[in-house]
Coordinates of C-alpha atoms in Angstrom, one line a residue:
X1 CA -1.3 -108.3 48.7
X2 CA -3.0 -107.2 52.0
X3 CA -6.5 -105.4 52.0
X4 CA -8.5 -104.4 49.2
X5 CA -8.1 -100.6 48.1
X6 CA -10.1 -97.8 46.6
X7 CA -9.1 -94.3 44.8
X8 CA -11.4 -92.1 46.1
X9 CA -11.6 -88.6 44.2
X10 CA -14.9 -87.1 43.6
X11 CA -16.3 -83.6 42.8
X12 CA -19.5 -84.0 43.9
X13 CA -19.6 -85.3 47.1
X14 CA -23.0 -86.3 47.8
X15 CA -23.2 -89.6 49.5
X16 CA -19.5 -90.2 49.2
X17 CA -19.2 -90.4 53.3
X18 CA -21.7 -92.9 53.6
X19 CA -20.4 -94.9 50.7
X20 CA -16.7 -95.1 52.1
X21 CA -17.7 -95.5 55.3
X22 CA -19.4 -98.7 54.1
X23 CA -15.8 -99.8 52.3
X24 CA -14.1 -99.4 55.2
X25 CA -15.9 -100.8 58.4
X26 CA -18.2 -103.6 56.3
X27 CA -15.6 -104.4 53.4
X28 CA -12.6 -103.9 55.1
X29 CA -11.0 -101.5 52.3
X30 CA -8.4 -99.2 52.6
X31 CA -8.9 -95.4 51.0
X32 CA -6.5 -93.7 49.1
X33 CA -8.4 -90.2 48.7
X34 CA -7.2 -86.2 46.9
X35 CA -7.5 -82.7 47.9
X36 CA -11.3 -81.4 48.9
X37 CA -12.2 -85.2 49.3
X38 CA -9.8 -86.5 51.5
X39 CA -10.7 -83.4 54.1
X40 CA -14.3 -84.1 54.0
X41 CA -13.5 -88.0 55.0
X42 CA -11.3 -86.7 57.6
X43 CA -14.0 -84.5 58.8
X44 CA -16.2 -87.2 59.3
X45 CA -14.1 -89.9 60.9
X46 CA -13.0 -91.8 57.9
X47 CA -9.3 -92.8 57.8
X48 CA -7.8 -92.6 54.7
X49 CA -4.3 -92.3 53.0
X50 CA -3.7 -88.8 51.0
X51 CA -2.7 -89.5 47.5
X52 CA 0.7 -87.2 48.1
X53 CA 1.7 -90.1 50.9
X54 CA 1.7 -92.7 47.7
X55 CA 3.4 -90.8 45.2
X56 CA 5.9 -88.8 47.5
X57 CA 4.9 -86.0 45.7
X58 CA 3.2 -82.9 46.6
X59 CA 0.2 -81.8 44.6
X60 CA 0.8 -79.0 42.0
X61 CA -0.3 -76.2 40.2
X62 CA -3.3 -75.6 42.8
X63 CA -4.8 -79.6 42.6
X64 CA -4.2 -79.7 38.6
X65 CA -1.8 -82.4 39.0
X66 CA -2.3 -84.8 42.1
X67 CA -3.4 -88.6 40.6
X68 CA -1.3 -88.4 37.3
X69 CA 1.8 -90.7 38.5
X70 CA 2.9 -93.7 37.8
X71 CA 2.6 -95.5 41.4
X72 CA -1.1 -94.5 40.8
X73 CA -1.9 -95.8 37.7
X74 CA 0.8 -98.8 37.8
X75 CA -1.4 -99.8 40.7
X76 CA -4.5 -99.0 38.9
X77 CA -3.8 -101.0 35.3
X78 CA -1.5 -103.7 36.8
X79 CA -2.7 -107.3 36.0
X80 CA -3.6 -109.7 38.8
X81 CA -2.8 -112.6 37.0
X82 CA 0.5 -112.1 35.0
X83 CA 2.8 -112.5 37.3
X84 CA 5.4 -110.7 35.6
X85 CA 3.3 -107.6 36.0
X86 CA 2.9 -108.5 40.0
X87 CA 6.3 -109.3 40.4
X88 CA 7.0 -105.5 38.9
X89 CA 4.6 -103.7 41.1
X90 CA 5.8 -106.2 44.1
X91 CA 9.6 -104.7 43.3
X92 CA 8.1 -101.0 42.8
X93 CA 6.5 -101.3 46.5
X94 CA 3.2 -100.4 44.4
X95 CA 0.0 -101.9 45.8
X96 CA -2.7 -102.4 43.6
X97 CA -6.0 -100.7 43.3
X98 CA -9.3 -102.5 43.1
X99 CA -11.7 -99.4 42.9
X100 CA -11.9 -96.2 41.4
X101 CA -14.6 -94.2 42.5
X102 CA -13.9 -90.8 40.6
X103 CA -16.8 -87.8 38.9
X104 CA -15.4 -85.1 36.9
X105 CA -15.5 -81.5 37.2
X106 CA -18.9 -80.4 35.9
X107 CA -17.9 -79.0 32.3
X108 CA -21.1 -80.0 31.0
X109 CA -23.0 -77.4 33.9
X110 CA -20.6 -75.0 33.7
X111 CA -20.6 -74.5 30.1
X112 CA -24.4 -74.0 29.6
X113 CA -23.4 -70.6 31.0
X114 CA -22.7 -69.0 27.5
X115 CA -21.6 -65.5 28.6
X116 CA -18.5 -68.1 30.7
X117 CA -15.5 -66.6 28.8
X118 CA -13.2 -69.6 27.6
X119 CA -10.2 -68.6 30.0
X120 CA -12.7 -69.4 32.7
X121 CA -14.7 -72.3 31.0
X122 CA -11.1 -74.4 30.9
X123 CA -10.8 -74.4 34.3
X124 CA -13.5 -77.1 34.5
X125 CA -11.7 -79.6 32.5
X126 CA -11.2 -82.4 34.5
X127 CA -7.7 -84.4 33.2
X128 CA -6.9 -86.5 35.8
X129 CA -10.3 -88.1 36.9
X130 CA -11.1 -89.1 33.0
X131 CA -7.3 -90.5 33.0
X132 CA -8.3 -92.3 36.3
X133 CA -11.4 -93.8 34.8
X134 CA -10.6 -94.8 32.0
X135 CA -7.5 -96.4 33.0
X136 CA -9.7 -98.6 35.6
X137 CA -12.7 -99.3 32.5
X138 CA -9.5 -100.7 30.9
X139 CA -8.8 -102.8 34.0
X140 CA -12.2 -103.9 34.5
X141 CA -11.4 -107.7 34.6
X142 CA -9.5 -106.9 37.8
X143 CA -10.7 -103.0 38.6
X144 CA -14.5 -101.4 39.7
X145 CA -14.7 -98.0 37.8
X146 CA -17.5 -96.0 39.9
X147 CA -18.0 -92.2 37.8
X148 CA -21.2 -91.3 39.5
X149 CA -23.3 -91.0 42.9
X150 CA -26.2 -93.0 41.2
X151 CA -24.1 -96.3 41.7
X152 CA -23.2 -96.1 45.1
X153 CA -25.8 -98.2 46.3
X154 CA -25.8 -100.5 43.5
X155 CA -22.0 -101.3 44.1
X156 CA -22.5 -101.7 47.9
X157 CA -25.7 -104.1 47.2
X158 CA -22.9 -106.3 45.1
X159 CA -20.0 -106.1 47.9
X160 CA -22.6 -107.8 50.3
X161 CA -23.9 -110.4 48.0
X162 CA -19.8 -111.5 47.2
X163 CA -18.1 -111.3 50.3
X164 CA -16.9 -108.2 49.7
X165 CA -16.1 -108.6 46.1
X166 CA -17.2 -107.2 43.0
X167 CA -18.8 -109.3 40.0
X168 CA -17.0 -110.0 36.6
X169 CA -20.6 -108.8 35.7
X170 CA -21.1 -105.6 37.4
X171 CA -17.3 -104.6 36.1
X172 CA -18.1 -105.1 32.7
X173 CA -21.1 -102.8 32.7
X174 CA -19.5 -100.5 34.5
X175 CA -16.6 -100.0 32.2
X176 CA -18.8 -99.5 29.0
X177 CA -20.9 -96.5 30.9
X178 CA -17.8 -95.5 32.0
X179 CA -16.3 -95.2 28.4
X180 CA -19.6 -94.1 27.1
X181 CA -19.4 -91.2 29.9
X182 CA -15.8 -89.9 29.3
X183 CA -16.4 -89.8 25.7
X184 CA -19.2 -88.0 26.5
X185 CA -17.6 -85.4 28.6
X186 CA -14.8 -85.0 25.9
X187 CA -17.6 -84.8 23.2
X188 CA -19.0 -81.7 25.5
X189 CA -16.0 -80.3 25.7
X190 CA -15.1 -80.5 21.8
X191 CA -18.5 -78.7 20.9
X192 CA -18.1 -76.0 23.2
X193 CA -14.5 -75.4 21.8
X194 CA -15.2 -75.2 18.4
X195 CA -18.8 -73.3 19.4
X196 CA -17.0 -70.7 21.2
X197 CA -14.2 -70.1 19.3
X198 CA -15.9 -68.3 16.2
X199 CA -15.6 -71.2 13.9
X200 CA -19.1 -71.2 12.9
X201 CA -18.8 -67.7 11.6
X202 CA -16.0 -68.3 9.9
X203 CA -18.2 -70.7 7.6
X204 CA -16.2 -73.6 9.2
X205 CA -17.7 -77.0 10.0
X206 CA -16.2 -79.4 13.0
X207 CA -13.9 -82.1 11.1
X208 CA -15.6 -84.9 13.4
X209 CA -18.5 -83.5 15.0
X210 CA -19.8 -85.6 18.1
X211 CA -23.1 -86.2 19.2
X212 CA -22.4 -87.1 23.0
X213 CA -26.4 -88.2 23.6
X214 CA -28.0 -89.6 26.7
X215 CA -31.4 -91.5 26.6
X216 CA -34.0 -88.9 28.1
X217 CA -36.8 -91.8 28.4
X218 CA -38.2 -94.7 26.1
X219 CA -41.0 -93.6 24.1
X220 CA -44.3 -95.7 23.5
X221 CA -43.0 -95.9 19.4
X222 CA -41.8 -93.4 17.2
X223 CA -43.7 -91.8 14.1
X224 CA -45.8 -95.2 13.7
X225 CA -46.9 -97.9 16.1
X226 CA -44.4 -100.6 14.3
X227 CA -41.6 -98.1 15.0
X228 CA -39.1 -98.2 18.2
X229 CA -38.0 -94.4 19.3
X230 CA -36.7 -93.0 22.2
X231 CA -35.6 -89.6 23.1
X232 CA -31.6 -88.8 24.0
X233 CA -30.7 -85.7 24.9
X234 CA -27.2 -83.5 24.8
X235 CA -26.2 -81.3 27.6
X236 CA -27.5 -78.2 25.6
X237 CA -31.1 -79.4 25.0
X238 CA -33.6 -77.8 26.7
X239 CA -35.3 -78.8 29.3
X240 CA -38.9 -79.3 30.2
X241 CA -41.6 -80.4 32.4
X242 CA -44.9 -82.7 31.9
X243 CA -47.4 -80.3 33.8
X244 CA -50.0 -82.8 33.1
X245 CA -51.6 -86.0 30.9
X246 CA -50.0 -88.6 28.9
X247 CA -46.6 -89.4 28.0
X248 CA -45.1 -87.5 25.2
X249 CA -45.1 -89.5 21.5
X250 CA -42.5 -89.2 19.0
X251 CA -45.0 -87.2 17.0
X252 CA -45.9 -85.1 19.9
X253 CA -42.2 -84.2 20.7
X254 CA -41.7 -83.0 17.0
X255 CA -44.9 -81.3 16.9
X256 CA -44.3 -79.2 20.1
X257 CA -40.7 -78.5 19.3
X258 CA -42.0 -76.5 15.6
X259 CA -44.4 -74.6 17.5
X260 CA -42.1 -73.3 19.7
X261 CA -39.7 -72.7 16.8
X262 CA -42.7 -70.2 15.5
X263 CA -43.3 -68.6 18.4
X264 CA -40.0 -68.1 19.6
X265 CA -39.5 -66.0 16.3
X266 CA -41.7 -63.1 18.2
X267 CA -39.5 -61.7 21.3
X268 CA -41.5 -58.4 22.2
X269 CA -45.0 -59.1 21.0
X270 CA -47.3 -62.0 22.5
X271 CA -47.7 -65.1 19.2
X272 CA -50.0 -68.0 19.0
X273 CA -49.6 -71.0 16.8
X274 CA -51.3 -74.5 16.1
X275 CA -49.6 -77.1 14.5
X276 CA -50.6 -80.2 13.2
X277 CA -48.5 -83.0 10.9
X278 CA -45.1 -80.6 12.2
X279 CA -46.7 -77.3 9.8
X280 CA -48.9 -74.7 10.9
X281 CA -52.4 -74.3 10.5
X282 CA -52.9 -71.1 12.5
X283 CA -50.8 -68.1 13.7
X284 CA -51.2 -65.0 14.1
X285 CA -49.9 -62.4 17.1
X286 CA -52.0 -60.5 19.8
X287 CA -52.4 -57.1 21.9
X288 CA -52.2 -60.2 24.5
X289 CA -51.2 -63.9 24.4
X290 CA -55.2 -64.6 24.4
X291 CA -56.0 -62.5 21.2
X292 CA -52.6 -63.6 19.5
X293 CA -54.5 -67.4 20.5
X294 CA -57.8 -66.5 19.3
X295 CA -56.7 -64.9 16.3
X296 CA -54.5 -68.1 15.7
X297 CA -57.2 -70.7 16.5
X298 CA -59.7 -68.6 13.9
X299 CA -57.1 -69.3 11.0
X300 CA -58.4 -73.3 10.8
X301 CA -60.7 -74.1 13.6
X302 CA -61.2 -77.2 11.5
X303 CA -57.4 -78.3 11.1
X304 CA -57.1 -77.0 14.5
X305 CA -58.8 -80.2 15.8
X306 CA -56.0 -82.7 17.4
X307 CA -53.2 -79.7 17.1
X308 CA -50.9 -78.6 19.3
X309 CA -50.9 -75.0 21.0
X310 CA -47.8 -73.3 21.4
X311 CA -47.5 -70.0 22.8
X312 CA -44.7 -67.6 23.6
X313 CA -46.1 -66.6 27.2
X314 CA -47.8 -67.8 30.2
X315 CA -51.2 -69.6 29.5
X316 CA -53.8 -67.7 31.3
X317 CA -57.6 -68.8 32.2
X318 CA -59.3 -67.0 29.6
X319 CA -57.0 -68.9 26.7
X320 CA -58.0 -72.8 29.2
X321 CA -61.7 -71.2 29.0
X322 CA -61.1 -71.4 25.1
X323 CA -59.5 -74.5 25.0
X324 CA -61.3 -76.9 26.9
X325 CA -63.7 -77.1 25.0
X326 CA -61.4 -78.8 22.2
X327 CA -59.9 -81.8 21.1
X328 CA -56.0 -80.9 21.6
X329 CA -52.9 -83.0 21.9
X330 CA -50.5 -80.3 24.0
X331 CA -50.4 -77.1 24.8
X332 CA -46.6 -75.8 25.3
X333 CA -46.1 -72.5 26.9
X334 CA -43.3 -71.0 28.9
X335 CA -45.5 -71.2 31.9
X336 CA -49.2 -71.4 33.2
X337 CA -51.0 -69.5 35.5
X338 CA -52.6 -71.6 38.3
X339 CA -56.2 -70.6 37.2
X340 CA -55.4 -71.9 33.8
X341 CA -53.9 -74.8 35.5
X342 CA -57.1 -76.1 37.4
X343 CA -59.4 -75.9 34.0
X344 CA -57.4 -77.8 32.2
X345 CA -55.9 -80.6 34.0
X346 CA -59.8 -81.4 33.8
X347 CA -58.6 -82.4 31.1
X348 CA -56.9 -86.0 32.2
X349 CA -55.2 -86.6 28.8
X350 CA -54.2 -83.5 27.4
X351 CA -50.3 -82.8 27.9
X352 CA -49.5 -79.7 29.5
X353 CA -45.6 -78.9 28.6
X354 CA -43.9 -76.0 30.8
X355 CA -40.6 -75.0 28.8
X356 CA -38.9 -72.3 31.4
X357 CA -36.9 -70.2 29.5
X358 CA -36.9 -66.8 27.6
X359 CA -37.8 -67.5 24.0
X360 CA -34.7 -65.6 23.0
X361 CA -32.6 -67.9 24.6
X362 CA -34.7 -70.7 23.4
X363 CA -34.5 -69.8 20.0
X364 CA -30.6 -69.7 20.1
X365 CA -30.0 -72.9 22.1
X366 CA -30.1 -75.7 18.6
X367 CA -27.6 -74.3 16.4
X368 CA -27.0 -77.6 14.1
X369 CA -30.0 -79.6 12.3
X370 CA -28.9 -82.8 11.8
X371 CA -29.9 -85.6 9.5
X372 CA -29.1 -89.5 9.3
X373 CA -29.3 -90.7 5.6
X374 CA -28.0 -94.3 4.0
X375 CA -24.5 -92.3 3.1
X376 CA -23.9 -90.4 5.7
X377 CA -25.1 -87.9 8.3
X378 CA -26.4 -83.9 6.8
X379 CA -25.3 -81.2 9.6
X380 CA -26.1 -77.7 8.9
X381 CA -26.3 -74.8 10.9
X382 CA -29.4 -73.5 12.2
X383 CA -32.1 -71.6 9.6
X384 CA -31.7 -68.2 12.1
X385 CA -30.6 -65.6 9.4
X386 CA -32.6 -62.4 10.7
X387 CA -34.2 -59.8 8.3
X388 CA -32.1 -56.1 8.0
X389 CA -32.1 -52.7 6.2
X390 CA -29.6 -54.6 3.8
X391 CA -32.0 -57.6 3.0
X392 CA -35.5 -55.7 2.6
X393 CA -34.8 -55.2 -1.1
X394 CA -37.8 -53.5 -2.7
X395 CA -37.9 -53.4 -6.4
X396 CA -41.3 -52.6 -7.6
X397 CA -41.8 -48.7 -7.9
X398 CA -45.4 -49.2 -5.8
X399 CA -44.0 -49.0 -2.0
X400 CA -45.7 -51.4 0.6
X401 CA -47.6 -49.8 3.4
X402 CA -46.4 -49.7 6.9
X403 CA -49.0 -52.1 7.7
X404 CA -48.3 -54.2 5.0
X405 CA -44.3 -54.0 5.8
X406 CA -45.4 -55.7 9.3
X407 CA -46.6 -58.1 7.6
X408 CA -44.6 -58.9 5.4
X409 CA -42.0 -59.5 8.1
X410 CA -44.5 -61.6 10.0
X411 CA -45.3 -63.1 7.3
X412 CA -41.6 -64.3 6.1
X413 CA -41.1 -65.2 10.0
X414 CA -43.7 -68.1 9.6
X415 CA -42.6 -69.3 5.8
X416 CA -39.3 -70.4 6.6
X417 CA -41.2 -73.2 9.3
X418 CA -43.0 -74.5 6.4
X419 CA -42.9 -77.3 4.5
X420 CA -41.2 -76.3 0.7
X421 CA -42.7 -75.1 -1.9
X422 CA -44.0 -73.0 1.0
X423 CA -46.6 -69.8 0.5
X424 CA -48.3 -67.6 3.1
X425 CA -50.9 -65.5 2.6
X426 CA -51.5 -62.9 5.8
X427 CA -52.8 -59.6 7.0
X428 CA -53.3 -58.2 10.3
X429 CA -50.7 -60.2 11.5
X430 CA -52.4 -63.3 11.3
X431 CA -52.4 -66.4 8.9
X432 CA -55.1 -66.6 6.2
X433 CA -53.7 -69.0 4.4
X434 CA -51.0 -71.9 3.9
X435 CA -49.7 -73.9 0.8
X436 CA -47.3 -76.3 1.7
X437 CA -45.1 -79.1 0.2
X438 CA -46.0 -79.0 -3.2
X439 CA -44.1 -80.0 -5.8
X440 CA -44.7 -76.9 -8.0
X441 CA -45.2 -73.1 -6.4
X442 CA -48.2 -72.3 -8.4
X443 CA -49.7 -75.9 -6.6
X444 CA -49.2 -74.4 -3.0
X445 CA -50.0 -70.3 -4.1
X446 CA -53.4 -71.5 -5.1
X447 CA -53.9 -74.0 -1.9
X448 CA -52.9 -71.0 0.4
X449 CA -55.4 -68.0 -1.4
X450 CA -58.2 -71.1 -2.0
X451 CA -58.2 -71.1 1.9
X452 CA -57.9 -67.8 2.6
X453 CA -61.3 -67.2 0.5
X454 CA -62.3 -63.6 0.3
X455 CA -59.9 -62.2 2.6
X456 CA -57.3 -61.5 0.8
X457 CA -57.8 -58.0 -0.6
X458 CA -54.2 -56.0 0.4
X459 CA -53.4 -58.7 2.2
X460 CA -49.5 -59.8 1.6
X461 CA -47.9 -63.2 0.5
X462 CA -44.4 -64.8 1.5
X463 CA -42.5 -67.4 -0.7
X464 CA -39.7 -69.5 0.6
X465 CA -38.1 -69.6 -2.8
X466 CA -38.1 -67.5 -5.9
X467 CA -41.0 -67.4 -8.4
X468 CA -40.1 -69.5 -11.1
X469 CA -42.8 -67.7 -13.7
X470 CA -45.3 -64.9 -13.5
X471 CA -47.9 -67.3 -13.2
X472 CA -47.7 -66.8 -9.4
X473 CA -48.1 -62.9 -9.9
X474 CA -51.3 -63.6 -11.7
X475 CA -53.0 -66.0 -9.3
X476 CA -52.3 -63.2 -6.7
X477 CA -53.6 -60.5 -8.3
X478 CA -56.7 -62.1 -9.3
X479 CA -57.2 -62.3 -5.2
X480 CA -55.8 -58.6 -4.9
X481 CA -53.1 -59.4 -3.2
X482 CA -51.4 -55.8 -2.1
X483 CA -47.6 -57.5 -1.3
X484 CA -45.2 -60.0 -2.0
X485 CA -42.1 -60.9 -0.6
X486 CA -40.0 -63.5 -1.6
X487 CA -36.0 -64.3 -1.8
X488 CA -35.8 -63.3 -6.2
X489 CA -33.0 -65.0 -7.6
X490 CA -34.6 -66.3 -10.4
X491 CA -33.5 -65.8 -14.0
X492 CA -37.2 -64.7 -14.4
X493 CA -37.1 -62.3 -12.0
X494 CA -37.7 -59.0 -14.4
X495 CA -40.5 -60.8 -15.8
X496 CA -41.5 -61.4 -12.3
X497 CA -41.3 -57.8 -11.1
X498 CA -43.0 -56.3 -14.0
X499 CA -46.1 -58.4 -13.7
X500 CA -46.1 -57.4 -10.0
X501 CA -45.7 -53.4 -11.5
X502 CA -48.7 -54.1 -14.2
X503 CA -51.0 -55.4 -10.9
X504 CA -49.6 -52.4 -8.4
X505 CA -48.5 -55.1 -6.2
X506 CA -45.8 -54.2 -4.0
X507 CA -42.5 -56.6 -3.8
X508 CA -39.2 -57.2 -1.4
X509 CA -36.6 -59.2 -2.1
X510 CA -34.8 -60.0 0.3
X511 CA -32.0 -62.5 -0.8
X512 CA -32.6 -65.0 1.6
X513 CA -33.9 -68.5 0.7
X514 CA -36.1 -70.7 3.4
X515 CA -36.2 -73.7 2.0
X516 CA -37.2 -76.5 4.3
X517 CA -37.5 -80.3 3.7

């Protein structure tokens, strides 16, 4: 059937001269090539055959439709050994194709710009390159799919080991990544569709929902040492950099990710927080990132041993000055200032995470949390519901201070990141206490005023949930508390209200429920 041939169509063109350049003068293949790609092998002295030469038809519709015929993909998923199917190309003058070296148009890039209207987004769905691929991952007993740069050399390495020749081995491989990537892309492309088409505010939920997942890096073990983990990332993760020290655990991956979560709840004023077992033991926010940190830190300088620092601006020397002097896991920040820099990588095992983004957009980026169970998979949306004129309910005829308002709201910011039955006790915009996952209210309202001792005159409270008795109302008057918000809802809510009347305790309720397991 004369020489060997290969489909050469590639958006990204890095490497692709070298590579086909090899084909030809070492391998003796003959290129078929499309559009952009066929010029830039002209360009540089490689001979190839334009794909309109094979199909006797023109390309249309601006390079849409150039590879979709059937001489193309008769030659692509033709048989080698059934000799009806050779004796059919044979009569059809239709040579067969023994590589496919195709990439797609970059979707997955384009679409992580989310102001791209969707007119414009569409235009970067590739059809016939995942058509071409998948039709040669079918093949692969007979057909080499190549869908990336990153196998060039690998391929080449095989060609000179087999005479030119690809392994049973190698094809194999290739066609599962292959299939694993063009679902992928599809995947992509099925999210961003139902993303940007308003169906989430519609209250709808995807009918399949796929999680198209790469592996990021193997991990050391997940929560425990006799655990296997590994973190995979999707196309609208976000991305960061290892500054400094160890690897990343599995516990310091979820660890860093709710600090940021608690931060990121603070656009316009510089917040602290230290986390440790995935709650907070200290936040508070600052004139400056280093008094929000100091502030933060003075919450549980105890629990604050082993925690991780997360901050919602640059690190800067006088916060490393503080810090190097503890026991910490990571610090994650947006950035860090080279001064701040040099005192702590002094430090040779604490990790030093650089997330380079606005915490705006961070804070938008996960819109699904996602859990695996024995019956199924849990997918919700995203706990972002924001506080409004409509939601700050209050019902008790004793009005809450300005002061107190502020924090209230910082106060209800932080609740929803803890651990249910959740209660915070702050003032001054900083934590004074924390009760988290008990199994009764009262349990957590009396761990989060025991630690916040004798502080806690006018200070203000946030529930995630309703109060399910005045009992609640009496534990925080005993410590004076001046405020309360919480969601109401419950069938004891009068009783609830007039307690906080009879104690001149001012209460919101704002509706909204933060419940978080």
């Amino acid at each position: 059937m004369g020489k060997k041939r290969a489909l050469i169509s590639v958006y990204d063109k890095r490497g692709i001269v070298d590579f086909a350049r090899e084909l030809v003068q070492k391998h003796d293949y003959e290129i078929i090539s499309t559009g952009g790609t066929y010029e830039t092998l002209k360009e540089n002295g490689i001979e190839s055959i334009e794909i309109a030469d094979v199909t006797g038809f023109p390309e249309l519709l601006g390079g849409k439709v150039k590879t979709l015929h059937p001489r193309v993909f008769a030659g692509i998923l033709a048989s080698r050994t059934h000799q009806d199917e050779i004796n059919e190309i044979k009569e059809k003058d239709i040579q067969p194709v023994d590589m496919v070296v195709v990439n797609l148009y970059p979707f997955e890039e384009a679409s992580k710009d989310f102001y791209m209207e969707i007119q414009s987004l569409i235009q970067f769905i590739d059809i016939g390159g995942v058509s071409l691929l998948r039709a040669a991952a079918k093949n692969f007993f007979y057909v080499t799919p190549v869908y990336s740069p990153d196998l060039y050399d690998k391929v080449l390495k095989e060609l000179e080991e087999n005479i030119g020749n690809t392994t049973y081995e190698l094809r194999k491989e290739l066609a599962i990544n292959t299939f694993q990537y063009t679902s992928t892309y599809d995947a992509i492309i099925s999210e961003q569709f139902y993303v940007r088409t308003a169906a989430i505010s519609m209250d709808q939920m995807p009918e399949i929902f796929n999680l198209a997942l790469k592996k990021k890096q193997e991990l050391r073990y997940g929560e425990n040492p006799h655990q296997k983990a590994a973190l995979y990332k999707s196309h609208l993760n976000v991305d960061f950099e290892l500054l400094h020290g160890k690897e990343l655990s599995y516990n310091n991956l979820v660890d860093l990710t709710s600090a940021l979560n608690i931060v990121s709840e603070f656009i316009d004023v510089p917040a602290a927080c230290i986390i440790k077992h995935n709650n907070p033991c200290g936040v508070a926010l600052g004139e400056n990132i280093t008094n929000a940190y100091v502030k933060a830190f003075n919450c549980d300088p105890i629990s604050a041993f082993g925690g991780i620092i997360g901050l919602n601006e640059p690190v800067t020397k006088e916060i490393a000055e503080y810090a190097k002097d503890i026991f910490l896991e990571v610090i994650v920040a947006p950035d860090f200032t080279e001064e701040a820099l040099e005192i702590l990588t002094a430090k040779k095992n604490l990790r030093l995470v650089k997330v380079p983004m606005s915490m705006l957009e961070y804070r938008y980026t996960q819109k699904f949390d996602i859990k695996n169970l024995p019956f199924g998979t849990l997918i919700q949306t995203t706990d972002n519901v924001e506080l409004t004129k409509d939601n700050f309910n209050v019902v008790t005829s004793h009005k809450p201070t300005p002061e107190q308002v502020e924090d209230m709201v910082f106060a209800w910011k932080v609740v929803k990141h803890v651990g249910s039955n959740a209660i915070v006790v702050a003032k001054d915009k900083r934590i004074l206490g924390i009760g988290m996952g008990q199994t009764s209210r009262i349990a957590s309202m009396e761990i989060a005023l025991s630690r916040a001792c004798n502080e806690t005159k006018d200070a203000v409270i946030a529930s995630d949930g309703f109060f399910p008795a005045v009992d609640n109302i009496h534990a925080a008057a005993q410590a004076r508390i001046g405020a309360i918000i919480q969601p109401g809802g419950s069938i004891k809510d009068k009783d609830v209200i007039d307690e906080a009347e009879k104690y001149n305790i001012a209460m919101i309720c704002t509706g909204i429920r933060h419940f978080k397991h």
